[in-house]
């Protein structure tokens, strides 16, 4: 069965520093891949998605993610973090059906 | 013009009571979902409906009963509430086409059982 792993439960980054959040999936083929962000008291919002083609995808709020087939990874990056980026980030995978599997989430803390 | 709206936002009630959460989407999507998010933020699918038909029914106690009167609405009724039901419940929708479409989430309903 497919699975999604986000190895880091939480990460702390200084404002202005770069960020990378890790995501690994387990599936035989290339799934549909997503990153969502959840701010406190709100629902999940889509940051970006990957289906095929260019392995570097751009999303909203200055985020990007790179799909690496050889590593079964889809890591999220941002060159310069802002305090407002503090939130919970979820990687998600869909293998072509109605069910999307979400990772356990990574909580991002931003320090001044 | 909220895309996916849930009511109520907060629900505080006692064990043994019955409660309902309502969800409406104005995106014209075919598929709607209910998720449960626990205190550790883990998000678990409960149910999914596609064109008013139940297509996902995970291992959920039968005290939970979803109802979809039309494509734009998916309600969740919970009987005999238990302490372990305390969580945030999210409704979501997507324009389903083989899993490639992202989901749009409501802001959640925080259910607290006393």
CSV table of C-alpha atoms in Angstrom, one decimal:
chain,number,residue,atom,x,y,z
A,1,UNK,CA,0.0,0.0,0.0
A,2,UNK,CA,1.2,3.5,-0.7
A,3,UNK,CA,2.5,5.6,2.2
A,4,UNK,CA,3.9,9.1,2.8
A,5,UNK,CA,6.6,9.9,5.2
A,6,UNK,CA,7.5,13.3,6.5
A,7,UNK,CA,10.6,12.6,8.7
A,8,UNK,CA,10.6,15.9,10.5
A,9,UNK,CA,7.9,16.4,13.1
A,10,UNK,CA,9.0,20.0,13.5
A,11,UNK,CA,11.6,22.4,12.1
A,12,UNK,CA,12.8,25.8,13.4
A,13,UNK,CA,14.2,28.3,10.9
A,14,UNK,CA,15.4,31.9,11.3
A,15,UNK,CA,13.5,34.5,9.4
A,16,UNK,CA,15.2,35.1,6.1
A,17,UNK,CA,16.9,31.7,6.1
A,18,UNK,CA,16.2,29.0,3.5
A,19,UNK,CA,13.8,26.1,4.2
A,20,UNK,CA,13.6,22.6,3.0
A,21,UNK,CA,10.8,20.2,4.2
A,22,UNK,CA,11.3,16.5,3.3
A,23,UNK,CA,8.7,14.1,1.9
A,24,UNK,CA,9.2,10.5,0.8
A,25,UNK,CA,6.5,8.3,-0.6
A,26,UNK,CA,6.2,4.6,-1.2
A,27,UNK,CA,4.6,3.6,-4.5
A,28,UNK,CA,5.7,1.6,-7.5
A,29,UNK,CA,4.9,4.3,-10.1
A,30,UNK,CA,4.8,8.0,-10.0
A,31,UNK,CA,1.9,9.2,-8.0
A,32,UNK,CA,0.2,12.6,-8.0
A,33,UNK,CA,2.0,14.7,-5.4
A,34,UNK,CA,0.8,17.7,-3.4
A,35,UNK,CA,2.0,20.0,-0.7
A,36,UNK,CA,-0.6,21.7,1.6
A,37,UNK,CA,-0.2,24.3,4.3
A,38,UNK,CA,-2.4,24.6,7.4
A,39,UNK,CA,-2.4,27.8,9.5
A,40,UNK,CA,-3.8,27.7,13.0
A,41,UNK,CA,-7.5,27.4,13.1
A,42,UNK,CA,-7.8,27.0,9.4
A,43,UNK,CA,-8.2,24.2,6.8
A,44,UNK,CA,-5.5,23.0,4.5
A,45,UNK,CA,-4.5,25.1,1.5
A,46,UNK,CA,-2.8,23.8,-1.6
A,47,UNK,CA,0.7,25.2,-2.1
A,48,UNK,CA,1.6,23.2,-5.2
A,49,UNK,CA,1.2,19.9,-7.1
A,50,UNK,CA,3.1,17.6,-9.4
A,51,UNK,CA,1.7,15.3,-12.0
A,52,UNK,CA,4.3,14.9,-14.7
A,53,UNK,CA,6.8,16.9,-16.8
A,54,UNK,CA,9.2,19.4,-15.3
A,55,UNK,CA,10.4,18.0,-11.9
A,56,UNK,CA,10.7,21.4,-10.4
A,57,UNK,CA,7.3,22.9,-9.7
A,58,UNK,CA,6.5,26.4,-8.5
A,59,UNK,CA,3.7,27.1,-6.1
A,60,UNK,CA,2.1,30.0,-4.2
A,61,UNK,CA,3.8,32.1,-1.6
A,62,UNK,CA,7.2,31.6,-3.1
A,63,UNK,CA,7.4,27.9,-2.5
A,64,UNK,CA,8.8,25.3,-4.9
A,65,UNK,CA,9.2,21.5,-4.8
A,66,UNK,CA,11.4,19.1,-6.6
A,67,UNK,CA,10.3,15.6,-7.6
A,68,UNK,CA,13.1,13.0,-7.6
A,69,UNK,CA,12.0,9.7,-8.9
A,70,UNK,CA,15.2,7.9,-7.9
A,71,UNK,CA,14.8,9.0,-4.2
A,72,UNK,CA,10.9,8.8,-4.2
A,73,UNK,CA,11.0,12.2,-2.8
A,74,UNK,CA,9.1,15.5,-3.2
A,75,UNK,CA,10.8,18.0,-1.0
A,76,UNK,CA,9.4,21.5,-0.5
A,77,UNK,CA,11.7,24.5,-0.5
A,78,UNK,CA,11.6,28.3,0.0
A,79,UNK,CA,14.7,30.5,-0.4
A,80,UNK,CA,13.8,33.0,2.3
A,81,UNK,CA,11.3,32.3,5.1
A,82,UNK,CA,9.0,34.9,6.4
A,83,UNK,CA,7.4,34.9,9.9
A,84,UNK,CA,4.0,34.3,8.3
A,85,UNK,CA,5.2,31.0,7.0
A,86,UNK,CA,5.0,29.5,10.4
A,87,UNK,CA,2.4,26.7,10.0
A,88,UNK,CA,1.9,23.0,9.6
A,89,UNK,CA,2.9,21.6,6.2
A,90,UNK,CA,1.5,18.4,4.8
A,91,UNK,CA,2.8,16.3,1.9
A,92,UNK,CA,0.1,14.2,0.1
A,93,UNK,CA,0.0,11.4,-2.4
A,94,UNK,CA,-2.7,10.1,-4.7
A,95,UNK,CA,-2.1,7.0,-6.9
A,96,UNK,CA,-5.0,7.6,-9.2
A,97,UNK,CA,-8.2,6.9,-7.2
A,98,UNK,CA,-10.4,8.8,-4.9
A,99,UNK,CA,-8.2,8.4,-1.8
A,100,UNK,CA,-5.4,10.8,-1.0
A,101,UNK,CA,-2.9,9.8,1.6
A,102,UNK,CA,-1.5,12.6,3.8
A,103,UNK,CA,1.8,12.6,5.7
A,104,UNK,CA,1.9,13.2,9.4
A,105,UNK,CA,2.8,16.9,8.8
A,106,UNK,CA,5.8,19.0,9.7
A,107,UNK,CA,5.4,22.0,12.0
A,108,UNK,CA,7.4,25.0,11.0
A,109,UNK,CA,8.6,27.5,13.6
A,110,UNK,CA,10.1,30.8,12.5
A,111,UNK,CA,12.3,32.7,14.9
A,112,UNK,CA,13.1,36.4,14.6
B,1,UNK,CA,-18.0,33.7,-1.0
B,2,UNK,CA,-16.4,30.9,0.9
B,3,UNK,CA,-15.6,27.9,-1.3
B,4,UNK,CA,-16.1,25.1,1.3
B,5,UNK,CA,-18.1,26.1,4.4
B,6,UNK,CA,-18.7,24.1,7.5
B,7,UNK,CA,-21.0,24.7,10.4
B,8,UNK,CA,-20.6,24.9,13.3
B,9,UNK,CA,-17.0,26.0,13.8
B,10,UNK,CA,-17.0,24.9,17.4
B,11,UNK,CA,-19.1,22.2,19.0
B,12,UNK,CA,-19.0,21.4,22.7
B,13,UNK,CA,-21.3,18.7,24.0
B,14,UNK,CA,-21.5,15.9,26.5
B,15,UNK,CA,-20.9,12.2,26.0
B,16,UNK,CA,-23.8,10.3,24.7
B,17,UNK,CA,-25.3,13.2,22.8
B,18,UNK,CA,-26.0,13.1,19.0
B,19,UNK,CA,-24.7,16.0,16.9
B,20,UNK,CA,-24.5,16.9,13.2
B,21,UNK,CA,-21.9,18.9,11.2
B,22,UNK,CA,-22.9,20.5,7.9
B,23,UNK,CA,-20.8,21.1,4.9
B,24,UNK,CA,-21.5,23.0,1.6
B,25,UNK,CA,-19.3,23.7,-1.4
B,26,UNK,CA,-20.0,26.2,-4.1
B,27,UNK,CA,-17.2,25.1,-6.4
B,28,UNK,CA,-19.3,22.8,-8.5
B,29,UNK,CA,-17.1,19.8,-7.5
B,30,UNK,CA,-18.3,16.2,-7.9
B,31,UNK,CA,-16.5,14.7,-4.9
B,32,UNK,CA,-16.7,15.6,-1.2
B,33,UNK,CA,-14.8,14.2,1.8
B,34,UNK,CA,-14.8,14.1,5.6
B,35,UNK,CA,-11.5,13.9,7.5
B,36,UNK,CA,-10.7,13.6,11.1
B,37,UNK,CA,-7.7,15.5,12.5
B,38,UNK,CA,-6.5,14.4,15.9
B,39,UNK,CA,-4.5,16.4,18.5
B,40,UNK,CA,-1.2,15.4,16.8
B,41,UNK,CA,-2.5,16.9,13.5
B,42,UNK,CA,-2.7,13.5,11.8
B,43,UNK,CA,-5.3,13.7,9.1
B,44,UNK,CA,-7.4,10.6,8.4
B,45,UNK,CA,-10.0,10.1,5.7
B,46,UNK,CA,-13.4,9.0,7.0
B,47,UNK,CA,-15.8,9.1,4.0
B,48,UNK,CA,-16.0,10.3,0.5
B,49,UNK,CA,-18.9,10.8,-1.9
B,50,UNK,CA,-18.8,11.2,-5.6
B,51,UNK,CA,-22.0,12.5,-7.2
B,52,UNK,CA,-23.9,11.7,-4.0
B,53,UNK,CA,-22.7,8.1,-4.0
B,54,UNK,CA,-20.6,6.8,-1.2
B,55,UNK,CA,-17.2,5.7,-2.5
B,56,UNK,CA,-14.9,5.6,0.5
B,57,UNK,CA,-15.9,4.4,3.9
B,58,UNK,CA,-12.9,3.8,6.1
B,59,UNK,CA,-12.9,1.9,9.3
B,60,UNK,CA,-15.2,4.3,11.1
B,61,UNK,CA,-17.6,3.4,13.9
B,62,UNK,CA,-21.2,3.1,12.6
B,63,UNK,CA,-22.1,5.8,15.0
B,64,UNK,CA,-20.8,8.1,12.2
B,65,UNK,CA,-23.2,8.5,9.3
B,66,UNK,CA,-22.6,10.7,6.3
B,67,UNK,CA,-25.4,12.0,4.2
B,68,UNK,CA,-25.2,13.8,0.8
B,69,UNK,CA,-28.5,15.3,-0.2
B,70,UNK,CA,-27.0,16.7,-3.4
B,71,UNK,CA,-23.5,17.2,-4.9
B,72,UNK,CA,-22.9,20.5,-3.1
B,73,UNK,CA,-23.7,19.2,0.4
B,74,UNK,CA,-22.2,16.5,2.7
B,75,UNK,CA,-23.3,16.3,6.3
B,76,UNK,CA,-21.9,14.2,9.1
B,77,UNK,CA,-24.2,12.9,11.9
B,78,UNK,CA,-22.6,11.4,15.0
B,79,UNK,CA,-24.6,9.3,17.4
B,80,UNK,CA,-23.8,8.5,21.1
B,81,UNK,CA,-20.7,10.8,21.2
B,82,UNK,CA,-17.6,9.4,23.0
B,83,UNK,CA,-14.6,11.1,24.5
B,84,UNK,CA,-12.4,9.8,21.7
B,85,UNK,CA,-14.5,11.6,19.1
B,86,UNK,CA,-13.0,14.9,20.3
B,87,UNK,CA,-11.1,16.2,17.2
B,88,UNK,CA,-11.2,18.7,14.4
B,89,UNK,CA,-13.4,17.5,11.5
B,90,UNK,CA,-12.7,18.8,8.0
B,91,UNK,CA,-14.9,18.7,5.0
B,92,UNK,CA,-13.2,18.9,1.6
B,93,UNK,CA,-14.1,18.8,-2.1
B,94,UNK,CA,-12.4,18.1,-5.4
B,95,UNK,CA,-13.2,18.0,-9.0
B,96,UNK,CA,-12.5,14.4,-9.3
B,97,UNK,CA,-10.6,13.1,-12.3
B,98,UNK,CA,-8.6,10.1,-11.2
B,99,UNK,CA,-6.9,11.7,-8.2
B,100,UNK,CA,-5.1,14.5,-10.0
B,101,UNK,CA,-7.1,17.3,-8.7
B,102,UNK,CA,-6.3,18.9,-5.4
B,103,UNK,CA,-8.8,19.1,-2.5
B,104,UNK,CA,-10.3,22.3,-1.2
B,105,UNK,CA,-10.8,22.3,2.6
B,106,UNK,CA,-13.2,24.0,4.9
B,107,UNK,CA,-11.9,25.6,8.1
B,108,UNK,CA,-12.9,22.7,10.2
B,109,UNK,CA,-15.3,22.0,13.1
B,110,UNK,CA,-13.7,21.6,16.5
B,111,UNK,CA,-15.6,19.0,18.4
B,112,UNK,CA,-15.1,18.8,22.2
B,113,UNK,CA,-16.7,16.1,24.2
B,114,UNK,CA,-17.1,16.8,28.0
